[in-house]
mmCIF file of C-alpha atoms and ligand atoms in Angstrom:
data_model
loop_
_atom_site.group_PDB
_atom_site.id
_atom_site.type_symbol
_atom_site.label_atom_id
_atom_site.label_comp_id
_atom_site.label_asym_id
_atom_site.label_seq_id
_atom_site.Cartn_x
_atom_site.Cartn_y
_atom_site.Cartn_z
ATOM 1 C CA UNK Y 1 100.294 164.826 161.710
ATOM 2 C CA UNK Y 2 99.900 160.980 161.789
ATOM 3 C CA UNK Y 3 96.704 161.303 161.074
ATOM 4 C CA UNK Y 4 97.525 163.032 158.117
ATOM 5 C CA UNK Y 5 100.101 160.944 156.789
ATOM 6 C CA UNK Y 6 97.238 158.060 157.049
ATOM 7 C CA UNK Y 7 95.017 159.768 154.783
ATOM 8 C CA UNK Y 8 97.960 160.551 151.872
ATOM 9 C CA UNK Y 9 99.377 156.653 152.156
ATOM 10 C CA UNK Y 10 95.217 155.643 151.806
ATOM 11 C CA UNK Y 11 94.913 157.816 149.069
ATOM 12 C CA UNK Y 12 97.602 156.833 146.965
ATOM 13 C CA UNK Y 13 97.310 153.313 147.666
ATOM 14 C CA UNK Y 14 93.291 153.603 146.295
ATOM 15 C CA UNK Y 15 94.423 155.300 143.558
ATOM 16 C CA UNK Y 16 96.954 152.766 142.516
ATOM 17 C CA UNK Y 17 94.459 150.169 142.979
ATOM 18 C CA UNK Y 18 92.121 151.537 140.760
ATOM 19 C CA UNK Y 19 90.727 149.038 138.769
ATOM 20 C CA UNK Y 20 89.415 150.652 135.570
ATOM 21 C CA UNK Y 21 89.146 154.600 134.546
ATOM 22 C CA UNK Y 22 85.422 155.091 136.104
ATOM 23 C CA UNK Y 23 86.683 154.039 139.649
ATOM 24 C CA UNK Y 24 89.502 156.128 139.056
ATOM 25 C CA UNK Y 25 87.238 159.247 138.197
ATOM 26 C CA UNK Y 26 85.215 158.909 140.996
ATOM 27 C CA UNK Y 27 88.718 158.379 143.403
ATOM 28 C CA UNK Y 28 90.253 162.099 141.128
ATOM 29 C CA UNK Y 29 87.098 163.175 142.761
ATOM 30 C CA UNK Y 30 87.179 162.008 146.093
ATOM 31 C CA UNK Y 31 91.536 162.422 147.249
ATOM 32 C CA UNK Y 32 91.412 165.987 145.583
ATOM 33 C CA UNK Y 33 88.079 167.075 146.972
ATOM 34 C CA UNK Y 34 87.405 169.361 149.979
ATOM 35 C CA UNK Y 35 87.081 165.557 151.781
ATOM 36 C CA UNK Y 36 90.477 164.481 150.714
ATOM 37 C CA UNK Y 37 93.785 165.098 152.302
ATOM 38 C CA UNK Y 38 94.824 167.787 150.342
ATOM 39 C CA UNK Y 39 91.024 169.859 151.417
ATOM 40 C CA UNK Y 40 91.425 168.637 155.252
ATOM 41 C CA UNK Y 41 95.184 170.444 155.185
ATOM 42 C CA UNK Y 42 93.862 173.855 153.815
ATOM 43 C CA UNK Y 43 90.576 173.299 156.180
ATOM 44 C CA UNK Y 44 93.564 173.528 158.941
ATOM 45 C CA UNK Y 45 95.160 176.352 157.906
ATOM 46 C CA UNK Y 46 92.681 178.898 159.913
ATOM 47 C CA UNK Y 47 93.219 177.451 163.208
ATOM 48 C CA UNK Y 48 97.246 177.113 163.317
ATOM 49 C CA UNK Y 49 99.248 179.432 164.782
ATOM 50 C CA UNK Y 50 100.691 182.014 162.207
ATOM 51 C CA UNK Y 51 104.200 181.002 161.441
ATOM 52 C CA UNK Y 52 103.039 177.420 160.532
ATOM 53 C CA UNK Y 53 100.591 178.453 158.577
ATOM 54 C CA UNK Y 54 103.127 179.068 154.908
ATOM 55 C CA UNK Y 55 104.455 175.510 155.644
ATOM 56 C CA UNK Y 56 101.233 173.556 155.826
ATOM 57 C CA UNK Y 57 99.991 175.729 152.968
ATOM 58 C CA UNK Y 58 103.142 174.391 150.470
ATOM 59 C CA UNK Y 59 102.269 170.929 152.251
ATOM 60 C CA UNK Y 60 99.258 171.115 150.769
ATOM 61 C CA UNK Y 61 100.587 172.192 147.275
ATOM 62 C CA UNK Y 62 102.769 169.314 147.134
ATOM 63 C CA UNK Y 63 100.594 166.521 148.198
ATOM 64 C CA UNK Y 64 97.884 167.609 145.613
ATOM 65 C CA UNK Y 65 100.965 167.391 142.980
ATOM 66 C CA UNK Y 66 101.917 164.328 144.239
ATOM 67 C CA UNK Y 67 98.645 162.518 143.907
ATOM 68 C CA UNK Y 68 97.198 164.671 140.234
ATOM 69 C CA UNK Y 69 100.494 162.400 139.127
ATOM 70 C CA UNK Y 70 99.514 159.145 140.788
ATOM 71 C CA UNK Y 71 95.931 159.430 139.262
ATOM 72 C CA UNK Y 72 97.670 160.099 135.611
ATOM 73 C CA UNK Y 73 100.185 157.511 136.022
ATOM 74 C CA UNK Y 74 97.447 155.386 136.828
ATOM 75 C CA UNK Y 75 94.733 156.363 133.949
ATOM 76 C CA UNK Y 76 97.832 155.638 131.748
ATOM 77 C CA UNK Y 77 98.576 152.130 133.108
ATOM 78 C CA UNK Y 78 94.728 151.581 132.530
ATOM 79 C CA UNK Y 79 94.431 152.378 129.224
ATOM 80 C CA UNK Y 80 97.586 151.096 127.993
ATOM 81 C CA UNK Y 81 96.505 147.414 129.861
ATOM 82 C CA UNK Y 82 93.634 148.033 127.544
ATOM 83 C CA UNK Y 83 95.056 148.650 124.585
ATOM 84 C CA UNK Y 84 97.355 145.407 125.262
ATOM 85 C CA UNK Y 85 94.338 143.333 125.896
ATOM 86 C CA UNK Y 86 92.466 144.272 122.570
ATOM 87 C CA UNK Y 87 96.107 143.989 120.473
ATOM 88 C CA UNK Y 88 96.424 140.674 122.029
ATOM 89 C CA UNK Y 89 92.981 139.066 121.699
ATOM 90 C CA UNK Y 90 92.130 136.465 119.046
ATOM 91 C CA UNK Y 91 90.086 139.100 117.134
ATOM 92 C CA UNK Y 92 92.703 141.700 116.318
ATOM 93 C CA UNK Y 93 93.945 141.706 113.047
ATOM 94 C CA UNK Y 94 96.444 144.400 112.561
ATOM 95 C CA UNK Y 95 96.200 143.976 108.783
ATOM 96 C CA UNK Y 96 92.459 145.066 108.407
ATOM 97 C CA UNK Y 97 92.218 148.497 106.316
ATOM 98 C CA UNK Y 98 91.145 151.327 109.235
ATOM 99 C CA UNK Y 99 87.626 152.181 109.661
ATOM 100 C CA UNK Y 100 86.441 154.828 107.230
ATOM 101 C CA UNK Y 101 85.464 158.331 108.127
ATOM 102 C CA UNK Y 102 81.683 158.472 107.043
ATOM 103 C CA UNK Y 103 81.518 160.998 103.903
ATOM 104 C CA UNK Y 104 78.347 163.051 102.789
ATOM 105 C CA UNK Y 105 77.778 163.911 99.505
ATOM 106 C CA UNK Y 106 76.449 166.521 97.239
ATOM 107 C CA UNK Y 107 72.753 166.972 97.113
ATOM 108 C CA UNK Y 108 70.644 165.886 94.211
ATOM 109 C CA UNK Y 109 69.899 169.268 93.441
ATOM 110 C CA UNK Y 110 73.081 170.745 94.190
ATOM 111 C CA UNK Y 111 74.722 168.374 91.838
ATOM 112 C CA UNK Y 112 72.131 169.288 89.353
ATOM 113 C CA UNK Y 113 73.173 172.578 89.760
ATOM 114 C CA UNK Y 114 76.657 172.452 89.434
ATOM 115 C CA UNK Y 115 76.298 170.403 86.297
ATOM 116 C CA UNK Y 116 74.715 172.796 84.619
ATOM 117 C CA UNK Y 117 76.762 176.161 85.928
ATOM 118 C CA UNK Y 118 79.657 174.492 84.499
ATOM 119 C CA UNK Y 119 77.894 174.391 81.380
ATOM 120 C CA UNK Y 120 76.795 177.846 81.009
ATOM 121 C CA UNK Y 121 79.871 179.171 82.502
ATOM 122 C CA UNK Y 122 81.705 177.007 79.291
ATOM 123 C CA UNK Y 123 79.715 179.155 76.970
ATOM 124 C CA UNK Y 124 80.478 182.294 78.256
ATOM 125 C CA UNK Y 125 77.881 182.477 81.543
ATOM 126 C CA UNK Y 126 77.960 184.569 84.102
ATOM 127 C CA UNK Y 127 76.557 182.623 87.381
ATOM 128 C CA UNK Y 128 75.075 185.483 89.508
ATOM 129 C CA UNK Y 129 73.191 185.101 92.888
ATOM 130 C CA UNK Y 130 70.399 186.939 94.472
ATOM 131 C CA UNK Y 131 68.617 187.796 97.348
ATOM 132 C CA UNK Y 132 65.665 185.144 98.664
ATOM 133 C CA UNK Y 133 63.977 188.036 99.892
ATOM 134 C CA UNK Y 134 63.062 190.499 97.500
ATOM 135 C CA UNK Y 135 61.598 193.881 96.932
ATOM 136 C CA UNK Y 136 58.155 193.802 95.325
ATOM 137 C CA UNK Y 137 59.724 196.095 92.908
ATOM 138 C CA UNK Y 138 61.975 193.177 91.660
ATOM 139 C CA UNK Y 139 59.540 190.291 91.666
ATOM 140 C CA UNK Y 140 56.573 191.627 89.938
ATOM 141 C CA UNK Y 141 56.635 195.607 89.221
ATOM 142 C CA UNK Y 142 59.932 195.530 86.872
ATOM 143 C CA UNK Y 143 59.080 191.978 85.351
ATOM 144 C CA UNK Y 144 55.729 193.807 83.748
ATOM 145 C CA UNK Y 145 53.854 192.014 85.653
ATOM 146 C CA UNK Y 146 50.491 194.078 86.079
ATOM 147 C CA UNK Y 147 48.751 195.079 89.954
ATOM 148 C CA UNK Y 148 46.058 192.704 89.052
ATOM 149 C CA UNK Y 149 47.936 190.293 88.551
ATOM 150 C CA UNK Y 150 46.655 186.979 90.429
ATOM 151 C CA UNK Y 151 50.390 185.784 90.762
ATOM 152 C CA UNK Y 152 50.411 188.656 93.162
ATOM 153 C CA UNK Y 153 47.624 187.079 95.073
ATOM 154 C CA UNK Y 154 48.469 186.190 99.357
ATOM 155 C CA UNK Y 155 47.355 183.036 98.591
ATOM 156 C CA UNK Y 156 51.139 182.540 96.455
ATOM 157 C CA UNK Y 157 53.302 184.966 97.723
ATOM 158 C CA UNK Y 158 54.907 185.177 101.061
ATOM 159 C CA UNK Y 159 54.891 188.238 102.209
ATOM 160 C CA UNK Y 160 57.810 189.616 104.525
ATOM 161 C CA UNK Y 161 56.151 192.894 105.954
ATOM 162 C CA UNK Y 162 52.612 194.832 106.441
ATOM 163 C CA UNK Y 163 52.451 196.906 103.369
ATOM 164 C CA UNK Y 164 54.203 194.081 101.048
ATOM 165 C CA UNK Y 165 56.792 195.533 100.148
ATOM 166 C CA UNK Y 166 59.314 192.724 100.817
ATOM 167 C CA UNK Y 167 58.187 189.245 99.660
ATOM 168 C CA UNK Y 168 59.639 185.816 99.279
ATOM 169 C CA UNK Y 169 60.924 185.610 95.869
ATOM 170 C CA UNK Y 170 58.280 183.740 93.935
ATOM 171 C CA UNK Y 171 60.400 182.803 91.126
ATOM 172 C CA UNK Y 172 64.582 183.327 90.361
ATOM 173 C CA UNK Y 173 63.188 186.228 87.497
ATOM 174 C CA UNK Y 174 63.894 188.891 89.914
ATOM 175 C CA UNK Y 175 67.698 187.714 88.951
ATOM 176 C CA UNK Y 176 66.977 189.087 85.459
ATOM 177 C CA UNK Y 177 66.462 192.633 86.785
ATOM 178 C CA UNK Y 178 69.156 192.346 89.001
ATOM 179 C CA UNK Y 179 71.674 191.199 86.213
ATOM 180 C CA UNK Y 180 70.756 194.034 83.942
ATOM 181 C CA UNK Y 181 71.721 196.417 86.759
ATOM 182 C CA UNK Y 182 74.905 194.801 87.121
ATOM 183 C CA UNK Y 183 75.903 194.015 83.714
ATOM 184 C CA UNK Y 184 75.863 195.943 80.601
ATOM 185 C CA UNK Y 185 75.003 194.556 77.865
ATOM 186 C CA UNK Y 186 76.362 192.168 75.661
ATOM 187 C CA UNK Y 187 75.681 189.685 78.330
ATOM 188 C CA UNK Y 188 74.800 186.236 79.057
ATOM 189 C CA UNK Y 189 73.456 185.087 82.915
ATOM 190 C CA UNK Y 190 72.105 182.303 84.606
ATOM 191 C CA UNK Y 191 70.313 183.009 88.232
ATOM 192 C CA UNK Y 192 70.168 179.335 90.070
ATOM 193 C CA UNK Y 193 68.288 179.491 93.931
ATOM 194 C CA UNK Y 194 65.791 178.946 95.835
ATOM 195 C CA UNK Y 195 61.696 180.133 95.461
ATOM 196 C CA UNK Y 196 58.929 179.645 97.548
ATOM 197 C CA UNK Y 197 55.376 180.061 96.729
ATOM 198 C CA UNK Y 198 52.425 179.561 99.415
ATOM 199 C CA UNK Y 199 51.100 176.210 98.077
ATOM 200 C CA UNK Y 200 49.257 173.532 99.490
ATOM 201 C CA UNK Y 201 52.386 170.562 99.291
ATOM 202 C CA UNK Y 202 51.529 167.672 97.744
ATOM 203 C CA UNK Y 203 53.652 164.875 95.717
ATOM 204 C CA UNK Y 204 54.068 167.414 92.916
ATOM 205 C CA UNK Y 205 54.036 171.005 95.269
ATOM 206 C CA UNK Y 206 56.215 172.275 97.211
ATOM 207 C CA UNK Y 207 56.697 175.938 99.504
ATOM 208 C CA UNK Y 208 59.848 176.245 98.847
ATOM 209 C CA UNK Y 209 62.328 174.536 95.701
ATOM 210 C CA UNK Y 210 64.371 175.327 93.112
ATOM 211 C CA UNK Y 211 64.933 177.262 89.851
ATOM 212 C CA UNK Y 212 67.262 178.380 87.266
ATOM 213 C CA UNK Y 213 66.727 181.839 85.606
ATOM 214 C CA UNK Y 214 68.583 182.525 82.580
ATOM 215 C CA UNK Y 215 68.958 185.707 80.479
ATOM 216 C CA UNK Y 216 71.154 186.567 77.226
ATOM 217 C CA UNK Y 217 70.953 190.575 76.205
ATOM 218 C CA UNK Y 218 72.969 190.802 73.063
ATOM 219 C CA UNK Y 219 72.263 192.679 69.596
ATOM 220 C CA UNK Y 220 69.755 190.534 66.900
ATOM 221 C CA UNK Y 221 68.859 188.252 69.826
ATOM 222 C CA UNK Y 222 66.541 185.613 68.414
ATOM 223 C CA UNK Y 223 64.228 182.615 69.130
ATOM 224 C CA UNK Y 224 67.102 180.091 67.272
ATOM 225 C CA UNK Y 225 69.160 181.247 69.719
ATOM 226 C CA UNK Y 226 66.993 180.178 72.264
ATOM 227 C CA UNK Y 227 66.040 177.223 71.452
ATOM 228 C CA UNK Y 228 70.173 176.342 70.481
ATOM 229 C CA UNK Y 229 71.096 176.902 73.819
ATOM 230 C CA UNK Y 230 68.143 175.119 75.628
ATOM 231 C CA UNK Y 231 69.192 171.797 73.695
ATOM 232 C CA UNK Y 232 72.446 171.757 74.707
ATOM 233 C CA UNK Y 233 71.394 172.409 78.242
ATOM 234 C CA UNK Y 234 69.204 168.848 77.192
ATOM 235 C CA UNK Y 235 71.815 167.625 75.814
ATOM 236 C CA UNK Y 236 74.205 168.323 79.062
ATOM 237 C CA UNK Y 237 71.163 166.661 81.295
ATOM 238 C CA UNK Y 238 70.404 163.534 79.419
ATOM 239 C CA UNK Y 239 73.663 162.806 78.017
ATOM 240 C CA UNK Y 240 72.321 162.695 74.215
ATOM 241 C CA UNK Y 241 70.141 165.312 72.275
ATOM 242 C CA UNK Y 242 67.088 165.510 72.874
ATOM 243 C CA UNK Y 243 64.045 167.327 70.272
ATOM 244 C CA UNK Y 244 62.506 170.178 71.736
ATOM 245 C CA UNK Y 245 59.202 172.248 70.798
ATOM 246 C CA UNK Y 246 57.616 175.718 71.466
ATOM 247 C CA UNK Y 247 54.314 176.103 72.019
ATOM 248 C CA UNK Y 248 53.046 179.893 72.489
ATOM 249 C CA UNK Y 249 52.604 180.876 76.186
ATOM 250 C CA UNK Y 250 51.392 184.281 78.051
ATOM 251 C CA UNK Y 251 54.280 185.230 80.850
ATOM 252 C CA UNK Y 252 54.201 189.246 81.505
ATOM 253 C CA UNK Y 253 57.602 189.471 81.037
ATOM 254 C CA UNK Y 254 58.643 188.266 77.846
ATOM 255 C CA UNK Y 255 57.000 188.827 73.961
ATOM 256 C CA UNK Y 256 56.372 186.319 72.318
ATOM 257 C CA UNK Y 257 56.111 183.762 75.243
ATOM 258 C CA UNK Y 258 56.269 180.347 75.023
ATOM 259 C CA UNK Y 259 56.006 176.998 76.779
ATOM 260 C CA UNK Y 260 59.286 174.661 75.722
ATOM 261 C CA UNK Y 261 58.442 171.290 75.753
ATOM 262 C CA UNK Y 262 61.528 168.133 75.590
ATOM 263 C CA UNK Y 263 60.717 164.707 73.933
ATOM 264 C CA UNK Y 264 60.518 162.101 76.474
ATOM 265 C CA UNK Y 265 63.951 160.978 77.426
ATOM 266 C CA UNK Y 266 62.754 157.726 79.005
ATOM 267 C CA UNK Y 267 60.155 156.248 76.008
ATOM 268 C CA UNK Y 268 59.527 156.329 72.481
ATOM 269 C CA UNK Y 269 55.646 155.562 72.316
ATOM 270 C CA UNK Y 270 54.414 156.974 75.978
ATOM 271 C CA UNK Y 271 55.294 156.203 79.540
ATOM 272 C CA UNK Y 272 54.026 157.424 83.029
ATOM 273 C CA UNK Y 273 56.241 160.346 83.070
ATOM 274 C CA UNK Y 274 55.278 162.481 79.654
ATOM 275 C CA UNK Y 275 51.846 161.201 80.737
ATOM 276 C CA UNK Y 276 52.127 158.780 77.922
ATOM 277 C CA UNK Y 277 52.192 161.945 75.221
ATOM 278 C CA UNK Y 278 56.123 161.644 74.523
ATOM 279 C CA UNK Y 279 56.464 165.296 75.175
ATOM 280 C CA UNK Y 280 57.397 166.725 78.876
ATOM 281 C CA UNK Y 281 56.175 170.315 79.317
ATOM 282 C CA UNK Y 282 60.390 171.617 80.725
ATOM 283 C CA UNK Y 283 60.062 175.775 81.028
ATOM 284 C CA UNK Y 284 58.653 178.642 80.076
ATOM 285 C CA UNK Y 285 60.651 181.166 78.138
ATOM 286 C CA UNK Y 286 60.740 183.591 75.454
ATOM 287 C CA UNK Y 287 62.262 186.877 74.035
ATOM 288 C CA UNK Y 288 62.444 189.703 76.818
ATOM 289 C CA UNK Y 289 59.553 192.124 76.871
ATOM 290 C CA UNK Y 290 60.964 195.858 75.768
ATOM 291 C CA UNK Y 291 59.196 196.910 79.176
ATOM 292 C CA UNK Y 292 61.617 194.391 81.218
ATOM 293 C CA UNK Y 293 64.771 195.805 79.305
ATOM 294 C CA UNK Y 294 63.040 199.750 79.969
ATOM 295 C CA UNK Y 295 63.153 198.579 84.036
ATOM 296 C CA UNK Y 296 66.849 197.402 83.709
ATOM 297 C CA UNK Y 297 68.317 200.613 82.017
ATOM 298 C CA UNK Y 298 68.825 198.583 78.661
ATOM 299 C CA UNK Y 299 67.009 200.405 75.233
ATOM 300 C CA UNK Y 300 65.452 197.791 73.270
ATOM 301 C CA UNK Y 301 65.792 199.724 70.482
ATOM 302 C CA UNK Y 302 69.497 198.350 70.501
ATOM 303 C CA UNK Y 303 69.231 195.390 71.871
ATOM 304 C CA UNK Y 304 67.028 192.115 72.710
ATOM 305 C CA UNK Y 305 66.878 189.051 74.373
ATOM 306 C CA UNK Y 306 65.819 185.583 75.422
ATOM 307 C CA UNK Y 307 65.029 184.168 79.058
ATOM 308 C CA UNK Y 308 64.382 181.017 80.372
ATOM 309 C CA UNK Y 309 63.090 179.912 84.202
ATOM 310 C CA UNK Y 310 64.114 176.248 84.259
ATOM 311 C CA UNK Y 311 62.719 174.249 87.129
ATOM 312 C CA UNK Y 312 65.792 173.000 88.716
ATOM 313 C CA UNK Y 313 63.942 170.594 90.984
ATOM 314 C CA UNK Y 314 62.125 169.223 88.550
ATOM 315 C CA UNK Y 315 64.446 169.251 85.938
ATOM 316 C CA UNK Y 316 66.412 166.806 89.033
ATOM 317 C CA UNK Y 317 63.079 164.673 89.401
ATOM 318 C CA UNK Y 318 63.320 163.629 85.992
ATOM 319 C CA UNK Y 319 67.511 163.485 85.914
ATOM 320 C CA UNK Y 320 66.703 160.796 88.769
ATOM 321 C CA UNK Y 321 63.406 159.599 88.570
ATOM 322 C CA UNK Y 322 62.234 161.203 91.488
ATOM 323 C CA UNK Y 323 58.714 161.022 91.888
ATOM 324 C CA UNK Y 324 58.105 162.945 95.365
ATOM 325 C CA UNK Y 325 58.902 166.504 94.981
ATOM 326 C CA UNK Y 326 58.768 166.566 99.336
ATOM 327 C CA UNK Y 327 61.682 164.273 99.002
ATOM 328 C CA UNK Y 328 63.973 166.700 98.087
ATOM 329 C CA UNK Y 329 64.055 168.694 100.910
ATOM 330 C CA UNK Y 330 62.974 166.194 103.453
ATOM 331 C CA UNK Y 331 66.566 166.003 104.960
ATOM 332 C CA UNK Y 332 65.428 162.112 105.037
ATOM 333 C CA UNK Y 333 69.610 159.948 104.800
ATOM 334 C CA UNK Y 334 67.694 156.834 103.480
ATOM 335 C CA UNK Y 335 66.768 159.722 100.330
ATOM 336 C CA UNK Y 336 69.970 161.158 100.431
ATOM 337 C CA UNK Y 337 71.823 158.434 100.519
ATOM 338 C CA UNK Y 338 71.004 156.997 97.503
ATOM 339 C CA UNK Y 339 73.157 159.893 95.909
ATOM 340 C CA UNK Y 340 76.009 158.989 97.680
HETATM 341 ZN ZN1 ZN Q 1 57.861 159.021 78.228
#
């Protein structure tokens, strides 16, 4: 057994010496392996004669106690000596503020978003949610929008399955079926989420970004109500009020359609965003076509309604002057950061 009481006193003595904690990983390694004392005393345990063979075992047991403690009293000697040496050099300052955890922060669009909720949900909103992917039924066939239609078309719609009957919701409209199933009216909704459409991307196209669909179903629904609500959406965006204009538009799902257009919030005579007309073409809306109520359960002999399908991206490209629509979902920090 001297030979064994050699190999405990080396071990303990290397571990004491250890000079830092990687020598002292690699020691942990090498005293507790099958090498090590500890290994070399169960190695033995075959070949002793059976009565001995319980003692050397708790040997064993003990010794590998013995020298897991040395190796922690020694990793905590290291790192306290550590600690001391940084306290005590000429660079510590123990009055500097502690480093700061590094925050994220709320996408443009998200923030965008959120603005807006809380101002529909202040007049009365319901914020609903739907499903990205979407019957057919929902995204064309209730919204009156005809077979033929070339919205329908591959070349725009992503299709989920074979026979197309599951497709990437091309715009947040399917929301407006959707809410008339789950509300009765009166009712006021706004639909907020993604939509993707199978575009070539460019600066000013993308697959996949983001919209706003809202809907009001109420008794005498009419275009001044329409056009109240959509300024003070403006006015919520810009911070001041802002003039708006209708120009008549042809969507399948409303009657009369039309194309809303904002004055320029940056310019009074013309700048590179309104294309130097003052006007910025912002959404499409109108008053709800009686088929669309029909294919929601509502009877539009008793009631009407308005809906809008504001482009949330680029209703946040012109909130920031952002004038790559890839940006936004580029996941690039030195983009994202800027919002911080
Ligand atoms: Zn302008």
């Amino acid at each position: 057994m001297q030979e064994f009481d050699d190999l405990r006193r080396t071990a303990l003595e290397r571990v004491t010496a250890a000079a830092d904690l990687e020598e002292l990983r690699e020691l942990e390694r090498e005293v507790l392996g099958k090498d090590g004392p500890v290994g070399r005393l169960l190695a033995s345990i075959p070949a002793l004669p059976p009565e001995s063979r319980r003692e050397t075992g708790q040997r064993a047991n003990t010794l590998k106690r013995e020298l897991e403690a040395a190796v922690l009293e020694r990793r905590n000697a290291i790192e306290e000596a550590a600690l001391e040496a940084e306290r005590s050099g000429g660079s510590f300052d123990p009055t500097l503020p502690a480093p700061k955890p590094r925050r994220g922060s709320l996408h443009p669009i998200t923030r965008v978003t959120r603005e807006l909720e809380d101002l529909f949900t202040s007049m009365g909103w319901h914020v609903l949610d739907g499903p990205e992917v979407e019957l057919e039924r929902y995204n064309f066939d209730a919204l009156n929008i005809p077979r033929d239609h070339p919205a329908r078309d591959t070349m725009d719609t992503f299709r989920c399955d074979p026979e197309g009957k599951l497709v990437l919701r091309t715009h947040t409209s399917p929301g407006q079926v959707r809410a008339m199933e789950r509300l009765r009216p009166p009712f006021r909704a706004i639909v907020p989420g993604k939509v993707f459409r199978n575009e070539t991307v460019d600066a000013s196209h993308e697959h996949t970004f983001h919209q706003m669909e809202g809907l009001c179903v109420d008794r005498d629904v009419s275009v001044g109500h329409l056009i109240g609500t959509m300024k003070t959406l403006l006015r919520g965006i810009f911070g001041k009020d802002i003039e708006v204009r209708l120009r008549p538009g042809y969507f399948p799902f409303v009657e009369p359609g039309f194309e809303l257009d904002a004055r320029c919030p940056f310019c009074t005579s013309g700048c590179s965003v309104c294309k130097q007309s003052t006007w910025i073409e912002l959404l499409p809306c109108g008053m709800v076509h009686p088929n669309v109520l029909r294919a929601g359960g509502i009877d539009p002999e008793q009631w009407t309604g308005f809906a809008f399908g504001l482009g949330l991206s680029r209703l946040t490209m012109l909130r920031y002057g952002i004038d790559d629509v890839r940006l936004l979902l580029s996941g690039d920090l030195r983009f994202l950061e800027q919002f911080a």
